[in-house]
Short mmCIF file of N, CA and C and ligand atoms in Angstrom, two decimals:
data_model
loop_
_atom_site.label_atom_id
_atom_site.label_comp_id
_atom_site.label_asym_id
_atom_site.label_seq_id
_atom_site.Cartn_x
_atom_site.Cartn_y
_atom_site.Cartn_z
N HIS V 1 -27.44 21.80 21.39
CA HIS V 1 -26.64 23.02 21.38
C HIS V 1 -25.15 22.68 21.51
N PHE V 2 -24.30 23.48 20.88
CA PHE V 2 -22.84 23.23 20.90
C PHE V 2 -22.26 23.40 22.30
N SER V 3 -21.06 22.87 22.51
CA SER V 3 -20.35 23.08 23.78
C SER V 3 -18.86 23.19 23.49
N PHE V 4 -18.16 23.63 24.52
CA PHE V 4 -16.70 23.77 24.42
C PHE V 4 -16.06 22.93 25.50
N PHE V 5 -14.73 22.80 25.43
CA PHE V 5 -14.00 22.14 26.52
C PHE V 5 -13.90 23.12 27.69
N PRO V 6 -13.66 22.57 28.89
CA PRO V 6 -13.55 23.46 30.06
C PRO V 6 -12.47 24.52 29.84
N GLY V 7 -12.81 25.78 30.12
CA GLY V 7 -11.88 26.88 29.90
C GLY V 7 -11.90 27.39 28.47
N GLU V 8 -12.72 26.78 27.62
CA GLU V 8 -12.87 27.19 26.23
C GLU V 8 -11.54 27.36 25.47
N PRO V 9 -10.68 26.32 25.52
CA PRO V 9 -9.41 26.45 24.80
C PRO V 9 -9.65 26.55 23.29
N ARG V 10 -8.82 27.35 22.65
CA ARG V 10 -8.89 27.52 21.18
C ARG V 10 -7.49 27.87 20.69
N TRP V 11 -7.27 27.75 19.39
CA TRP V 11 -5.99 28.17 18.83
C TRP V 11 -5.92 29.68 18.88
N PRO V 12 -4.75 30.24 19.23
CA PRO V 12 -4.67 31.69 19.44
C PRO V 12 -4.84 32.47 18.13
N PRO V 13 -5.31 33.72 18.24
CA PRO V 13 -5.64 34.53 17.07
C PRO V 13 -4.46 34.74 16.11
N TYR V 14 -3.22 34.71 16.62
CA TYR V 14 -2.08 34.91 15.72
C TYR V 14 -1.78 33.64 14.92
N LYS V 15 -2.52 32.60 15.19
CA LYS V 15 -2.29 31.32 14.53
C LYS V 15 -3.52 30.93 13.72
N GLN V 16 -3.86 31.75 12.75
CA GLN V 16 -5.02 31.40 11.92
C GLN V 16 -4.64 30.45 10.80
N SER V 17 -3.35 30.37 10.50
CA SER V 17 -2.88 29.42 9.48
C SER V 17 -2.32 28.20 10.19
N LEU V 18 -3.14 27.20 10.30
CA LEU V 18 -2.73 26.00 11.04
C LEU V 18 -2.20 24.94 10.08
N THR V 19 -1.25 24.17 10.59
CA THR V 19 -0.68 23.10 9.76
C THR V 19 -1.00 21.74 10.37
N TYR V 20 -1.05 20.75 9.50
CA TYR V 20 -1.25 19.38 9.96
C TYR V 20 -0.26 18.48 9.23
N ALA V 21 0.01 17.33 9.83
CA ALA V 21 0.91 16.36 9.19
C ALA V 21 0.45 14.96 9.54
N PHE V 22 0.81 14.02 8.69
CA PHE V 22 0.44 12.62 8.88
C PHE V 22 1.62 11.86 9.45
N PHE V 23 1.35 11.01 10.44
CA PHE V 23 2.39 10.18 11.05
C PHE V 23 3.12 9.42 9.93
N PRO V 24 4.42 9.66 9.78
CA PRO V 24 5.14 9.10 8.63
C PRO V 24 5.06 7.58 8.56
N GLY V 25 5.02 6.92 9.73
CA GLY V 25 4.98 5.47 9.76
C GLY V 25 3.74 4.86 9.13
N ASN V 26 2.69 5.67 8.94
CA ASN V 26 1.46 5.14 8.35
C ASN V 26 1.51 5.05 6.82
N ASN V 27 2.37 5.86 6.21
CA ASN V 27 2.46 5.84 4.74
C ASN V 27 1.09 5.88 4.05
N LEU V 28 0.32 6.91 4.34
CA LEU V 28 -1.05 6.97 3.85
C LEU V 28 -1.09 7.24 2.35
N SER V 29 -2.10 6.69 1.71
CA SER V 29 -2.27 6.90 0.27
C SER V 29 -2.83 8.29 0.01
N GLU V 30 -2.69 8.72 -1.23
CA GLU V 30 -3.21 10.05 -1.61
C GLU V 30 -4.73 10.15 -1.39
N PRO V 31 -5.53 9.15 -1.76
CA PRO V 31 -6.97 9.27 -1.50
C PRO V 31 -7.32 9.43 -0.02
N VAL V 32 -6.55 8.79 0.86
CA VAL V 32 -6.81 8.94 2.30
C VAL V 32 -6.45 10.36 2.74
N LYS V 33 -5.31 10.87 2.28
CA LYS V 33 -4.94 12.25 2.63
C LYS V 33 -5.98 13.24 2.12
N ALA V 34 -6.53 12.95 0.94
CA ALA V 34 -7.52 13.85 0.36
C ALA V 34 -8.78 13.92 1.21
N VAL V 35 -9.13 12.82 1.89
CA VAL V 35 -10.29 12.82 2.78
C VAL V 35 -10.07 13.84 3.90
N PHE V 36 -8.87 13.83 4.50
CA PHE V 36 -8.60 14.79 5.59
C PHE V 36 -8.61 16.22 5.05
N ARG V 37 -8.04 16.41 3.85
CA ARG V 37 -8.03 17.75 3.24
C ARG V 37 -9.47 18.27 3.10
N ARG V 38 -10.37 17.42 2.61
CA ARG V 38 -11.77 17.82 2.47
C ARG V 38 -12.40 18.12 3.82
N ALA V 39 -12.08 17.30 4.81
CA ALA V 39 -12.66 17.51 6.14
C ALA V 39 -12.21 18.86 6.72
N PHE V 40 -10.92 19.17 6.59
CA PHE V 40 -10.44 20.48 7.06
C PHE V 40 -11.12 21.61 6.31
N SER V 41 -11.32 21.43 5.00
CA SER V 41 -11.87 22.54 4.20
C SER V 41 -13.30 22.88 4.62
N ARG V 42 -14.02 21.92 5.19
CA ARG V 42 -15.38 22.22 5.65
C ARG V 42 -15.36 23.21 6.81
N TRP V 43 -14.37 23.08 7.69
CA TRP V 43 -14.24 24.02 8.80
C TRP V 43 -13.62 25.34 8.33
N ALA V 44 -12.71 25.28 7.38
CA ALA V 44 -12.09 26.50 6.85
C ALA V 44 -13.14 27.39 6.18
N ALA V 45 -14.16 26.75 5.60
CA ALA V 45 -15.18 27.51 4.86
C ALA V 45 -16.01 28.41 5.76
N VAL V 46 -16.03 28.14 7.06
CA VAL V 46 -16.91 28.89 7.96
C VAL V 46 -16.14 29.63 9.05
N THR V 47 -14.82 29.69 8.92
CA THR V 47 -13.97 30.38 9.91
C THR V 47 -12.89 31.17 9.15
N PRO V 48 -12.13 32.01 9.87
CA PRO V 48 -10.98 32.66 9.25
C PRO V 48 -9.75 31.74 9.18
N LEU V 49 -9.91 30.51 9.61
CA LEU V 49 -8.75 29.61 9.69
C LEU V 49 -8.41 29.03 8.33
N THR V 50 -7.11 28.74 8.13
CA THR V 50 -6.68 27.99 6.96
C THR V 50 -5.88 26.79 7.44
N PHE V 51 -5.90 25.73 6.66
CA PHE V 51 -5.22 24.49 7.03
C PHE V 51 -4.36 24.04 5.86
N SER V 52 -3.11 23.71 6.15
CA SER V 52 -2.26 23.17 5.08
C SER V 52 -1.38 22.07 5.63
N GLU V 53 -1.01 21.16 4.76
CA GLU V 53 -0.15 20.05 5.18
C GLU V 53 1.27 20.55 5.37
N ALA V 54 1.85 20.27 6.52
CA ALA V 54 3.21 20.70 6.84
C ALA V 54 4.21 19.70 6.25
N ASP V 55 5.41 20.19 5.97
CA ASP V 55 6.46 19.30 5.50
C ASP V 55 7.01 18.49 6.68
N SER V 56 7.01 19.11 7.85
CA SER V 56 7.63 18.48 9.02
C SER V 56 6.56 17.97 9.98
N TYR V 57 6.57 16.67 10.26
CA TYR V 57 5.62 16.10 11.23
C TYR V 57 5.83 16.73 12.60
N LEU V 58 7.08 16.87 13.00
CA LEU V 58 7.36 17.36 14.35
C LEU V 58 6.89 18.79 14.54
N GLU V 59 6.97 19.61 13.48
CA GLU V 59 6.62 21.02 13.62
C GLU V 59 5.15 21.32 13.33
N ALA V 60 4.40 20.33 12.89
CA ALA V 60 3.00 20.59 12.55
C ALA V 60 2.18 20.89 13.80
N ASP V 61 1.18 21.75 13.66
CA ASP V 61 0.28 22.05 14.78
C ASP V 61 -0.57 20.83 15.13
N MET V 62 -1.03 20.13 14.09
CA MET V 62 -1.93 18.99 14.31
C MET V 62 -1.32 17.74 13.68
N LYS V 63 -1.32 16.66 14.42
CA LYS V 63 -0.65 15.43 13.99
C LYS V 63 -1.66 14.31 13.92
N ILE V 64 -1.78 13.74 12.73
CA ILE V 64 -2.80 12.74 12.45
C ILE V 64 -2.15 11.38 12.26
N GLY V 65 -2.65 10.36 12.98
CA GLY V 65 -2.07 9.04 12.79
C GLY V 65 -3.06 7.94 13.10
N PHE V 66 -2.85 6.80 12.44
CA PHE V 66 -3.62 5.59 12.71
C PHE V 66 -2.78 4.70 13.62
N PHE V 67 -3.38 4.23 14.71
CA PHE V 67 -2.66 3.39 15.66
C PHE V 67 -3.57 2.26 16.13
N VAL V 68 -2.94 1.19 16.63
CA VAL V 68 -3.69 0.03 17.11
C VAL V 68 -3.35 -0.18 18.59
N GLY V 69 -4.40 -0.42 19.40
CA GLY V 69 -4.17 -0.73 20.81
C GLY V 69 -3.51 0.43 21.55
N GLU V 70 -2.63 0.08 22.48
CA GLU V 70 -1.91 1.09 23.26
C GLU V 70 -0.93 1.81 22.33
N HIS V 71 -0.95 3.14 22.35
CA HIS V 71 -0.07 3.87 21.43
C HIS V 71 0.56 5.10 22.07
N GLY V 72 0.69 5.02 23.42
CA GLY V 72 1.54 6.00 24.07
C GLY V 72 0.85 7.17 24.73
N ASP V 73 -0.48 7.26 24.67
CA ASP V 73 -1.14 8.38 25.34
C ASP V 73 -2.08 7.94 26.46
N GLY V 74 -2.01 6.66 26.84
CA GLY V 74 -2.85 6.18 27.93
C GLY V 74 -4.31 5.98 27.54
N GLU V 75 -4.62 6.16 26.27
CA GLU V 75 -5.99 5.93 25.79
C GLU V 75 -5.96 4.90 24.66
N PRO V 76 -5.74 3.63 25.04
CA PRO V 76 -5.57 2.59 24.02
C PRO V 76 -6.83 2.41 23.18
N PHE V 77 -6.63 2.07 21.93
CA PHE V 77 -7.77 1.73 21.08
C PHE V 77 -8.19 0.29 21.36
N ASP V 78 -9.46 0.01 21.00
CA ASP V 78 -10.12 -1.20 21.48
C ASP V 78 -10.46 -2.20 20.38
N GLY V 79 -9.82 -2.10 19.24
CA GLY V 79 -10.13 -3.03 18.16
C GLY V 79 -11.39 -2.60 17.43
N VAL V 80 -11.95 -3.52 16.64
CA VAL V 80 -13.05 -3.15 15.73
C VAL V 80 -14.24 -2.55 16.49
N LEU V 81 -14.74 -1.43 15.97
CA LEU V 81 -15.84 -0.64 16.54
C LEU V 81 -15.50 -0.17 17.96
N GLY V 82 -16.50 0.13 18.79
CA GLY V 82 -16.18 0.83 20.04
C GLY V 82 -15.63 2.20 19.68
N THR V 83 -14.52 2.58 20.30
CA THR V 83 -13.91 3.86 19.97
C THR V 83 -13.28 3.79 18.58
N LEU V 84 -13.59 4.80 17.79
CA LEU V 84 -13.09 4.87 16.42
C LEU V 84 -11.88 5.78 16.30
N ALA V 85 -11.89 6.83 17.10
CA ALA V 85 -10.86 7.87 16.99
C ALA V 85 -10.95 8.76 18.22
N HIS V 86 -9.90 9.52 18.47
CA HIS V 86 -10.00 10.58 19.47
C HIS V 86 -9.06 11.71 19.11
N ALA V 87 -9.43 12.88 19.58
CA ALA V 87 -8.60 14.06 19.32
C ALA V 87 -8.60 14.90 20.58
N PHE V 88 -7.51 15.62 20.79
CA PHE V 88 -7.35 16.41 22.00
C PHE V 88 -7.67 17.88 21.71
N SER V 89 -8.01 18.60 22.75
CA SER V 89 -8.41 20.00 22.59
C SER V 89 -7.18 20.88 22.34
N PRO V 90 -7.37 22.11 21.81
CA PRO V 90 -6.25 23.02 21.56
C PRO V 90 -5.51 23.32 22.85
N PRO V 91 -4.19 23.55 22.78
CA PRO V 91 -3.36 23.53 21.58
C PRO V 91 -2.61 22.21 21.41
N ASP V 92 -3.23 21.10 21.81
CA ASP V 92 -2.52 19.83 21.79
C ASP V 92 -2.28 19.35 20.36
N GLY V 93 -3.36 19.20 19.62
CA GLY V 93 -3.23 18.89 18.20
C GLY V 93 -3.16 17.42 17.81
N ARG V 94 -3.18 16.51 18.79
CA ARG V 94 -3.10 15.09 18.41
C ARG V 94 -4.47 14.55 17.97
N PHE V 95 -4.48 13.86 16.86
CA PHE V 95 -5.70 13.29 16.27
C PHE V 95 -5.35 11.85 15.87
N HIS V 96 -5.88 10.90 16.65
CA HIS V 96 -5.56 9.48 16.45
C HIS V 96 -6.78 8.73 15.97
N LEU V 97 -6.56 7.79 15.06
CA LEU V 97 -7.64 6.94 14.56
C LEU V 97 -7.28 5.49 14.82
N ASP V 98 -8.32 4.68 15.10
CA ASP V 98 -8.10 3.27 15.42
C ASP V 98 -7.79 2.50 14.12
N GLY V 99 -6.57 2.07 14.01
CA GLY V 99 -6.14 1.35 12.81
C GLY V 99 -6.82 0.01 12.63
N ALA V 100 -7.53 -0.47 13.66
CA ALA V 100 -8.21 -1.75 13.55
C ALA V 100 -9.55 -1.65 12.82
N GLU V 101 -10.04 -0.40 12.63
CA GLU V 101 -11.35 -0.26 11.96
C GLU V 101 -11.21 -0.52 10.46
N GLU V 102 -12.34 -0.89 9.89
CA GLU V 102 -12.43 -0.93 8.43
C GLU V 102 -12.89 0.45 7.99
N TRP V 103 -11.97 1.26 7.53
CA TRP V 103 -12.27 2.65 7.18
C TRP V 103 -12.74 2.74 5.73
N ALA V 104 -13.83 3.44 5.52
CA ALA V 104 -14.36 3.64 4.17
C ALA V 104 -13.88 4.99 3.63
N VAL V 105 -13.18 4.96 2.52
CA VAL V 105 -12.61 6.18 1.98
C VAL V 105 -13.47 6.78 0.87
N GLU V 106 -13.96 5.97 -0.02
CA GLU V 106 -14.87 6.54 -1.01
C GLU V 106 -16.05 5.57 -1.25
N GLY V 107 -16.99 5.62 -0.32
CA GLY V 107 -18.23 4.86 -0.47
C GLY V 107 -18.08 3.36 -0.34
N GLU V 108 -16.96 2.89 0.17
CA GLU V 108 -16.83 1.46 0.42
C GLU V 108 -17.59 1.13 1.70
N ARG V 109 -17.63 -0.18 2.04
CA ARG V 109 -18.25 -0.50 3.32
C ARG V 109 -17.23 -0.26 4.42
N GLY V 110 -17.76 0.01 5.62
CA GLY V 110 -16.88 0.33 6.74
C GLY V 110 -17.30 1.64 7.35
N VAL V 111 -16.46 2.12 8.26
CA VAL V 111 -16.75 3.38 8.95
C VAL V 111 -16.30 4.53 8.06
N ASP V 112 -17.20 5.47 7.81
CA ASP V 112 -16.88 6.56 6.89
C ASP V 112 -15.81 7.49 7.48
N LEU V 113 -14.65 7.49 6.84
CA LEU V 113 -13.50 8.22 7.37
C LEU V 113 -13.75 9.72 7.41
N GLU V 114 -14.36 10.27 6.38
CA GLU V 114 -14.55 11.72 6.36
C GLU V 114 -15.49 12.17 7.48
N SER V 115 -16.53 11.38 7.75
CA SER V 115 -17.46 11.74 8.83
C SER V 115 -16.73 11.84 10.17
N VAL V 116 -15.89 10.85 10.43
CA VAL V 116 -15.14 10.84 11.70
C VAL V 116 -14.12 11.98 11.71
N ALA V 117 -13.50 12.24 10.56
CA ALA V 117 -12.49 13.31 10.51
C ALA V 117 -13.12 14.67 10.77
N VAL V 118 -14.28 14.94 10.18
CA VAL V 118 -14.92 16.24 10.40
C VAL V 118 -15.24 16.41 11.89
N HIS V 119 -15.73 15.34 12.52
CA HIS V 119 -16.06 15.38 13.96
C HIS V 119 -14.80 15.62 14.80
N GLU V 120 -13.75 14.85 14.53
CA GLU V 120 -12.53 14.98 15.36
C GLU V 120 -11.85 16.33 15.14
N ILE V 121 -11.90 16.86 13.94
CA ILE V 121 -11.31 18.19 13.71
C ILE V 121 -12.08 19.23 14.52
N GLY V 122 -13.40 19.04 14.68
CA GLY V 122 -14.15 19.91 15.58
C GLY V 122 -13.54 19.91 16.97
N HIS V 123 -13.20 18.72 17.48
CA HIS V 123 -12.52 18.64 18.79
C HIS V 123 -11.16 19.32 18.74
N LEU V 124 -10.38 19.09 17.69
CA LEU V 124 -9.04 19.71 17.59
C LEU V 124 -9.13 21.23 17.66
N LEU V 125 -10.26 21.78 17.17
CA LEU V 125 -10.43 23.24 17.12
C LEU V 125 -11.06 23.78 18.40
N GLY V 126 -11.57 22.88 19.25
CA GLY V 126 -12.09 23.33 20.54
C GLY V 126 -13.57 23.08 20.79
N LEU V 127 -14.25 22.41 19.86
CA LEU V 127 -15.66 22.10 20.10
C LEU V 127 -15.80 20.82 20.91
N GLY V 128 -16.70 20.86 21.90
CA GLY V 128 -17.11 19.66 22.59
C GLY V 128 -18.31 19.07 21.87
N HIS V 129 -19.11 18.30 22.56
CA HIS V 129 -20.25 17.66 21.91
C HIS V 129 -21.48 18.57 21.90
N SER V 130 -22.36 18.27 20.97
CA SER V 130 -23.59 19.03 20.80
C SER V 130 -24.79 18.16 21.14
N SER V 131 -25.84 18.80 21.61
CA SER V 131 -27.09 18.08 21.88
C SER V 131 -28.00 18.03 20.65
N VAL V 132 -27.56 18.67 19.57
CA VAL V 132 -28.38 18.71 18.35
C VAL V 132 -28.07 17.51 17.48
N GLU V 133 -29.08 16.71 17.21
CA GLU V 133 -28.84 15.43 16.56
C GLU V 133 -28.24 15.55 15.16
N GLU V 134 -28.59 16.63 14.45
CA GLU V 134 -28.06 16.81 13.08
C GLU V 134 -26.61 17.28 13.10
N ALA V 135 -26.14 17.76 14.25
CA ALA V 135 -24.81 18.37 14.29
C ALA V 135 -23.71 17.32 14.09
N ILE V 136 -22.65 17.73 13.45
CA ILE V 136 -21.46 16.90 13.32
C ILE V 136 -20.91 16.54 14.70
N MET V 137 -21.10 17.44 15.67
CA MET V 137 -20.53 17.22 16.99
C MET V 137 -21.48 16.47 17.92
N PHE V 138 -22.59 15.95 17.41
CA PHE V 138 -23.46 15.08 18.22
C PHE V 138 -22.69 13.79 18.53
N PRO V 139 -22.73 13.32 19.79
CA PRO V 139 -21.79 12.28 20.22
C PRO V 139 -22.18 10.83 19.94
N THR V 140 -23.20 10.58 19.20
CA THR V 140 -23.41 9.16 18.87
C THR V 140 -23.58 8.98 17.38
N ILE V 141 -23.38 7.73 17.02
CA ILE V 141 -23.21 7.37 15.64
C ILE V 141 -24.47 6.68 15.13
N SER V 142 -25.51 6.66 16.02
CA SER V 142 -26.70 5.85 15.77
C SER V 142 -27.33 6.12 14.41
N SER V 143 -27.54 5.08 13.66
CA SER V 143 -28.21 5.10 12.36
C SER V 143 -27.53 6.04 11.36
N ARG V 144 -26.30 6.40 11.64
CA ARG V 144 -25.59 7.33 10.77
C ARG V 144 -24.61 6.54 9.90
N ARG V 145 -24.59 6.80 8.66
CA ARG V 145 -23.57 6.21 7.80
C ARG V 145 -22.54 7.30 7.49
N ARG V 146 -23.02 8.27 6.75
CA ARG V 146 -22.12 9.32 6.33
C ARG V 146 -22.73 10.65 6.74
N LYS V 147 -22.00 11.43 7.51
CA LYS V 147 -22.48 12.75 7.93
C LYS V 147 -21.29 13.69 7.87
N VAL V 148 -21.23 14.50 6.85
CA VAL V 148 -20.04 15.34 6.65
C VAL V 148 -20.36 16.82 6.54
N GLU V 149 -21.64 17.15 6.42
CA GLU V 149 -22.01 18.56 6.26
C GLU V 149 -22.18 19.20 7.63
N LEU V 150 -21.53 20.32 7.85
CA LEU V 150 -21.71 21.03 9.11
C LEU V 150 -23.16 21.49 9.23
N ALA V 151 -23.72 21.32 10.41
CA ALA V 151 -25.06 21.84 10.70
C ALA V 151 -24.93 23.29 11.19
N ARG V 152 -26.07 23.98 11.19
CA ARG V 152 -26.06 25.36 11.67
C ARG V 152 -25.44 25.45 13.08
N ASP V 153 -25.74 24.44 13.92
CA ASP V 153 -25.23 24.43 15.29
C ASP V 153 -23.70 24.34 15.33
N ASP V 154 -23.12 23.52 14.47
CA ASP V 154 -21.65 23.43 14.40
C ASP V 154 -21.04 24.77 14.00
N VAL V 155 -21.68 25.40 13.00
CA VAL V 155 -21.16 26.67 12.48
C VAL V 155 -21.26 27.75 13.56
N GLU V 156 -22.39 27.78 14.26
CA GLU V 156 -22.55 28.79 15.32
C GLU V 156 -21.51 28.58 16.41
N GLY V 157 -21.25 27.32 16.77
CA GLY V 157 -20.27 27.04 17.82
C GLY V 157 -18.86 27.46 17.42
N ILE V 158 -18.46 27.07 16.23
CA ILE V 158 -17.07 27.36 15.83
C ILE V 158 -16.88 28.86 15.64
N GLN V 159 -17.97 29.56 15.27
CA GLN V 159 -17.85 31.01 15.06
C GLN V 159 -17.84 31.78 16.37
N VAL V 160 -18.20 31.13 17.47
CA VAL V 160 -17.99 31.76 18.78
C VAL V 160 -16.49 31.72 19.12
N LEU V 161 -15.84 30.63 18.74
CA LEU V 161 -14.42 30.47 19.08
C LEU V 161 -13.51 31.29 18.15
N TYR V 162 -13.89 31.36 16.85
CA TYR V 162 -12.99 32.01 15.87
C TYR V 162 -13.73 33.09 15.06
N1 TQI K 201 -14.57 8.89 19.95
C1 TQI K 201 -15.08 9.80 20.92
C2 TQI K 201 -15.43 11.15 20.24
O1 TQI K 201 -14.62 11.64 19.45
C3 TQI K 201 -14.03 10.08 21.99
C4 TQI K 201 -14.59 10.98 23.03
C5 TQI K 201 -15.48 10.64 23.99
C6 TQI K 201 -14.34 12.36 23.20
N2 TQI K 201 -15.78 11.76 24.74
C7 TQI K 201 -15.10 12.80 24.27
C8 TQI K 201 -13.54 13.26 22.52
C9 TQI K 201 -15.11 14.14 24.69
C10 TQI K 201 -13.53 14.58 22.94
C11 TQI K 201 -14.32 15.00 24.00
O2 TQI K 201 -16.49 11.65 20.51
S1 TQI K 201 -15.55 7.93 19.08
C12 TQI K 201 -18.28 9.70 16.79
C13 TQI K 201 -19.77 9.86 16.79
C14 TQI K 201 -16.31 8.86 17.84
C15 TQI K 201 -17.68 8.99 17.82
O3 TQI K 201 -14.66 7.02 18.42
O4 TQI K 201 -16.55 7.38 19.92
C16 TQI K 201 -17.51 10.26 15.80
C17 TQI K 201 -15.56 9.41 16.85
F1 TQI K 201 -20.10 11.11 17.00
F2 TQI K 201 -20.28 9.52 15.64
F3 TQI K 201 -20.31 9.11 17.69
C18 TQI K 201 -16.15 10.12 15.82
CL1 TQI K 201 -18.24 11.12 14.50
ZN1 ZN K 202 -4.36 8.34 21.05
ZN1 ZN K 203 -16.62 13.52 19.87
#
């Protein structure tokens, strides 16, 4: 079953049009940006929320970046595998990925970027972990390669918040 963060934080109702931006220092390629766009669209399809890329990194609601090791939030990344990414609950908006991973963008070998992005965006929107194994918000990666489709449990959870 789905869960929320303590106090059930969520983006406020007047902010249904959320913006995101990529850390400029990463210089991400278009195919990588497209992965995040697809991941956001999966959540947009089941909520009243819309997501668009902001022109300004500083003014964006959600900030996405790849970092290695210590990167200023007291939650250093640990190199290959282990922690892959983390995201903070609303209205923080920070979404960090471990730059040391081998990220798979379109069926290459490595950690599937879209799967991790869909999961972390769930956290950015206010979902905690789920006890349902099929759910995107299930907290382990066991035997999973690519999991990008929202389960009924994810949809029910996000629709409680929005
Ligand atoms: N990162 C953990 C995660 O996103 C970080 C974390 C642990 C966390 N406890 C949390 C974040 C509580 C918010 C709230 O769950 S991870 C998976 C999965 C990770 C794990 O790198 O371990 C995915 C990132 F579910 F597959 F195990 C993405 Cl999809
Ligand atoms: Zn971080
Ligand atoms: Zn998680």
